[in-house]
Short mmCIF file of C-alpha atoms in Angstrom, two decimals:
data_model
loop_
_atom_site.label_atom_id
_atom_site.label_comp_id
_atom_site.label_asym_id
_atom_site.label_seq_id
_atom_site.Cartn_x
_atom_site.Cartn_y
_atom_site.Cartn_z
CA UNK A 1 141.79 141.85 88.91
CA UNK A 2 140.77 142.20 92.10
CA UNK A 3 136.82 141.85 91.08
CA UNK A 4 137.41 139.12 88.98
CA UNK A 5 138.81 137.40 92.02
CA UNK A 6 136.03 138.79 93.88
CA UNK A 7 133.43 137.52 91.38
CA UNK A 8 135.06 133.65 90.80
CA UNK A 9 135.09 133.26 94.70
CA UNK A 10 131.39 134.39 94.72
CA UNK A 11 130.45 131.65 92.30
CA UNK A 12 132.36 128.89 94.29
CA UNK A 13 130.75 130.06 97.40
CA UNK A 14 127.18 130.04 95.64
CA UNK A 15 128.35 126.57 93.53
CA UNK A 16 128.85 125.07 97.17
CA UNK A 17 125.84 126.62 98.47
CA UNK A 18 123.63 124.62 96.40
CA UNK A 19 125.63 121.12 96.33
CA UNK A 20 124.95 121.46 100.21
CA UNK A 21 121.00 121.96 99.86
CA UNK A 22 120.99 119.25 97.13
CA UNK A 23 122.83 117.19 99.77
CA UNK A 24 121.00 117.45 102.36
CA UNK A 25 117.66 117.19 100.31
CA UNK A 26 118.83 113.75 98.85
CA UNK A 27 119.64 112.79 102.64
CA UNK A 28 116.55 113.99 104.13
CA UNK A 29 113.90 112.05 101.40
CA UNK A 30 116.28 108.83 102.59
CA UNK A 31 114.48 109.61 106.28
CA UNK A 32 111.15 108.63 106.73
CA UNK A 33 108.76 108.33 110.11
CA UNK A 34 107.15 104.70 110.01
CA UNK A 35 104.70 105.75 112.71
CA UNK A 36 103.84 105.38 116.22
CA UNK A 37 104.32 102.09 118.00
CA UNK A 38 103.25 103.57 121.74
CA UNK A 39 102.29 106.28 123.50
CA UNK A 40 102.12 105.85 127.50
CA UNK A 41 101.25 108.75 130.22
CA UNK A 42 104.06 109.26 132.97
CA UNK A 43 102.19 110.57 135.33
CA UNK A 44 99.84 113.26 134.77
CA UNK A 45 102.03 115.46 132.90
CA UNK A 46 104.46 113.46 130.93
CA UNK A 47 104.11 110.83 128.08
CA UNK A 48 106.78 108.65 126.91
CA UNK A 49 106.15 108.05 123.03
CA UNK A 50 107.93 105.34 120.81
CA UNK A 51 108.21 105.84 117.25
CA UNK A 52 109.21 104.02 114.28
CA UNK A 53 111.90 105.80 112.20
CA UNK A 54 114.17 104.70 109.23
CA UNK A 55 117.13 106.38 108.94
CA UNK A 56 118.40 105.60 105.06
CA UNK A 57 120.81 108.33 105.56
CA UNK A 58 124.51 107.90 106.01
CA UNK A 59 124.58 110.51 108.57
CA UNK A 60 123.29 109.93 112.42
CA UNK A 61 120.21 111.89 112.90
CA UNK A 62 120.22 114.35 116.18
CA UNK A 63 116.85 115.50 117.53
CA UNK A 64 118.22 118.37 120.10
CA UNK A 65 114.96 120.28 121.06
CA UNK A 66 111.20 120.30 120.25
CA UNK A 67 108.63 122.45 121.75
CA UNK A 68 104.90 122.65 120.51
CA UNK A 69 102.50 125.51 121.53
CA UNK A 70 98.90 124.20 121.47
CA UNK A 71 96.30 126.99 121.07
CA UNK A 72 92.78 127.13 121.41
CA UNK A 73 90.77 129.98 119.77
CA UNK A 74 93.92 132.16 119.92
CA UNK A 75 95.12 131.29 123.64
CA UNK A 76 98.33 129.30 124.44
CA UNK A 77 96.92 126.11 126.39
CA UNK A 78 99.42 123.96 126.66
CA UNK A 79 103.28 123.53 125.56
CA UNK A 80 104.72 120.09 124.84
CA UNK A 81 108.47 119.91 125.19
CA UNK A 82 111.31 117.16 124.53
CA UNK A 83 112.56 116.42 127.66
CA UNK A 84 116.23 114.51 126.38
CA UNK A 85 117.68 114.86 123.15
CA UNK A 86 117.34 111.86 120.80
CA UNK A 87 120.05 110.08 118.25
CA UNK A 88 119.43 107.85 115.25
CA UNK A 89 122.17 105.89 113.84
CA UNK A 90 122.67 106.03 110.17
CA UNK A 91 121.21 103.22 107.88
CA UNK A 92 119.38 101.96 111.10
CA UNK A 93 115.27 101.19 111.42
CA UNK A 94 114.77 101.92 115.13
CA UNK A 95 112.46 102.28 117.89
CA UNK A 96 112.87 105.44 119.42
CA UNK A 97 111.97 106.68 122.82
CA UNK A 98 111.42 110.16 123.15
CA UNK A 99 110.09 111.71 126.52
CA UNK A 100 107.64 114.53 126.44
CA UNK A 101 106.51 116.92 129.42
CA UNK A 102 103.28 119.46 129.60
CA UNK A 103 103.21 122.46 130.64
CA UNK A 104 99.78 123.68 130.93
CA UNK A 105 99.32 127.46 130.52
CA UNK A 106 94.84 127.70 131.25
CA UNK A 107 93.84 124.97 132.71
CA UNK A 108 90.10 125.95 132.08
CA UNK A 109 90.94 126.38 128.35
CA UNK A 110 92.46 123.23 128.27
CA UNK A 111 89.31 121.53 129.57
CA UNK A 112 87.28 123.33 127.27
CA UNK A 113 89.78 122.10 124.76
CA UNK A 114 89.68 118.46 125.87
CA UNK A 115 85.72 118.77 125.58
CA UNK A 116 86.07 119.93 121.96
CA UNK A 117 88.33 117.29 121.18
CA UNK A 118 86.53 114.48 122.19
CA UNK A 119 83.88 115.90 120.48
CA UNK A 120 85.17 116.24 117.15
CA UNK A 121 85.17 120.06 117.01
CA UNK A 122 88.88 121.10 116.01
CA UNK A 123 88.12 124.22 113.60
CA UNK A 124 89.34 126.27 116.40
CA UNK A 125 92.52 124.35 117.18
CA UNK A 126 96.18 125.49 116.17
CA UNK A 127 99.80 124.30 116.97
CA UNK A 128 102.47 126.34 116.65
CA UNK A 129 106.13 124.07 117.16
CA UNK A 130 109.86 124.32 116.86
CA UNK A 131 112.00 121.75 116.63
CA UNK A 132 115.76 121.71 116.11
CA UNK A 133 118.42 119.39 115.52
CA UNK A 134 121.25 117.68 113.10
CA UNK A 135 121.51 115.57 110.13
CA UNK A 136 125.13 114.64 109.80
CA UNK A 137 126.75 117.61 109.27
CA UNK A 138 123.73 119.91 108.33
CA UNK A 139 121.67 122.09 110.93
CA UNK A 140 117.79 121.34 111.04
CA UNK A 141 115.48 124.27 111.98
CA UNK A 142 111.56 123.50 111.79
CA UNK A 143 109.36 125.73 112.71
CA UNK A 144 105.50 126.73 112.27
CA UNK A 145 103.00 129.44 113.60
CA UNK A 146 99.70 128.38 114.58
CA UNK A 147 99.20 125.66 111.94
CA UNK A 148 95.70 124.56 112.04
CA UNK A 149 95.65 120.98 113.98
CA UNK A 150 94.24 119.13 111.04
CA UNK A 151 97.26 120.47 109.06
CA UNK A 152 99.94 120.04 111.13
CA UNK A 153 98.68 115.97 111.50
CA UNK A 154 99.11 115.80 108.44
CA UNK A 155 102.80 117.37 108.54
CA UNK A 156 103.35 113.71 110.40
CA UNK A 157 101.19 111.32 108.52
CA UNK A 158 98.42 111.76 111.20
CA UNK A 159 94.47 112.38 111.23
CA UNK A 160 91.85 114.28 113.16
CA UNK A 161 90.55 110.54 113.57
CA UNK A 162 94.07 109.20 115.33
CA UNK A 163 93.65 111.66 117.86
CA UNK A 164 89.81 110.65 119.15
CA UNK A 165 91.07 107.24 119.15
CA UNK A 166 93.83 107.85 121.09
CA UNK A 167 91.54 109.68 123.52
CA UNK A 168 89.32 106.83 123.76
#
């Protein structure tokens, strides 16, 4: 008897498990990043960005932390981190302001890595991030190890060509 209760409450957990997922899957295709309506330096290590997102979802959307490693031939450069955590209401299209800080690791590597950049040479550029937050009632973990730049623009709807204009 006592295995059979055993078993039955395994199944409910499991049947539960994957109404969740299928939850927050449904909820998280009703989120979608419109783009980038402006980027602008604060000083010369922060950058306030503004981005375009519409939340479909009926749940607010919490963005709680975000840190991205930038590496350059297998050296930490740089780390870009969220400075404040950032809310989107549910069923809302919004501009949101997000604040950003550097911290520079090498600052000869990073030069180098500015030079390649502007140059168009990005075989040897990775980014490695983390970003956590909410949707609603589910925890959202992100993470990635050394994702080749290219790839992880692409993550975001971005291109190696984006970047060189933006460092026009």
């Amino acid at each position: 008897m006592k295995k059979l209760l055993l078993h039955i409450l395994l199944l409910a957990v499991v049947l539960m498990t994957g109404g969740c997922r299928r939850a927050v899957e449904k909820s998280a295709r009703k989120v979608r990043f419109e783009g980038i309506e402006r980027v602008e330096r604060q000083g010369l290590t922060g950058a306030e960005i503004v981005a375009r997102i519409n939340n479909g979802s009926a749940h607010r959307l919490t963005l709680a932390s975000a840190e991205f490693d930038v590496y350059y031939d297998d050296s930490r450069v740089a780390t870009v981190v969220l400075v404040d955590p950032v809310e989107i209401e549910p069923r809302t299209v919004a501009s949101v302001t997000t604040n950003w800080r550097l911290k520079i690791s090498d600052p000869l590597t990073m030069l180098v890595l500015y030079a390649r950049v502007k140059a168009g040479q990005f075989d040897q550029i990775a980014v490695s991030c983390r970003v956590e937050g909410r949707g609603g009632p589910a925890p959202v973990i992100f993470s990635r190890e050394k994702m080749p730049l290219s790839e992880f623009l692409n993550t975001f709807g971005f291109s190696i060509q984006d970047v060189q204009n933006y460092l026009k």
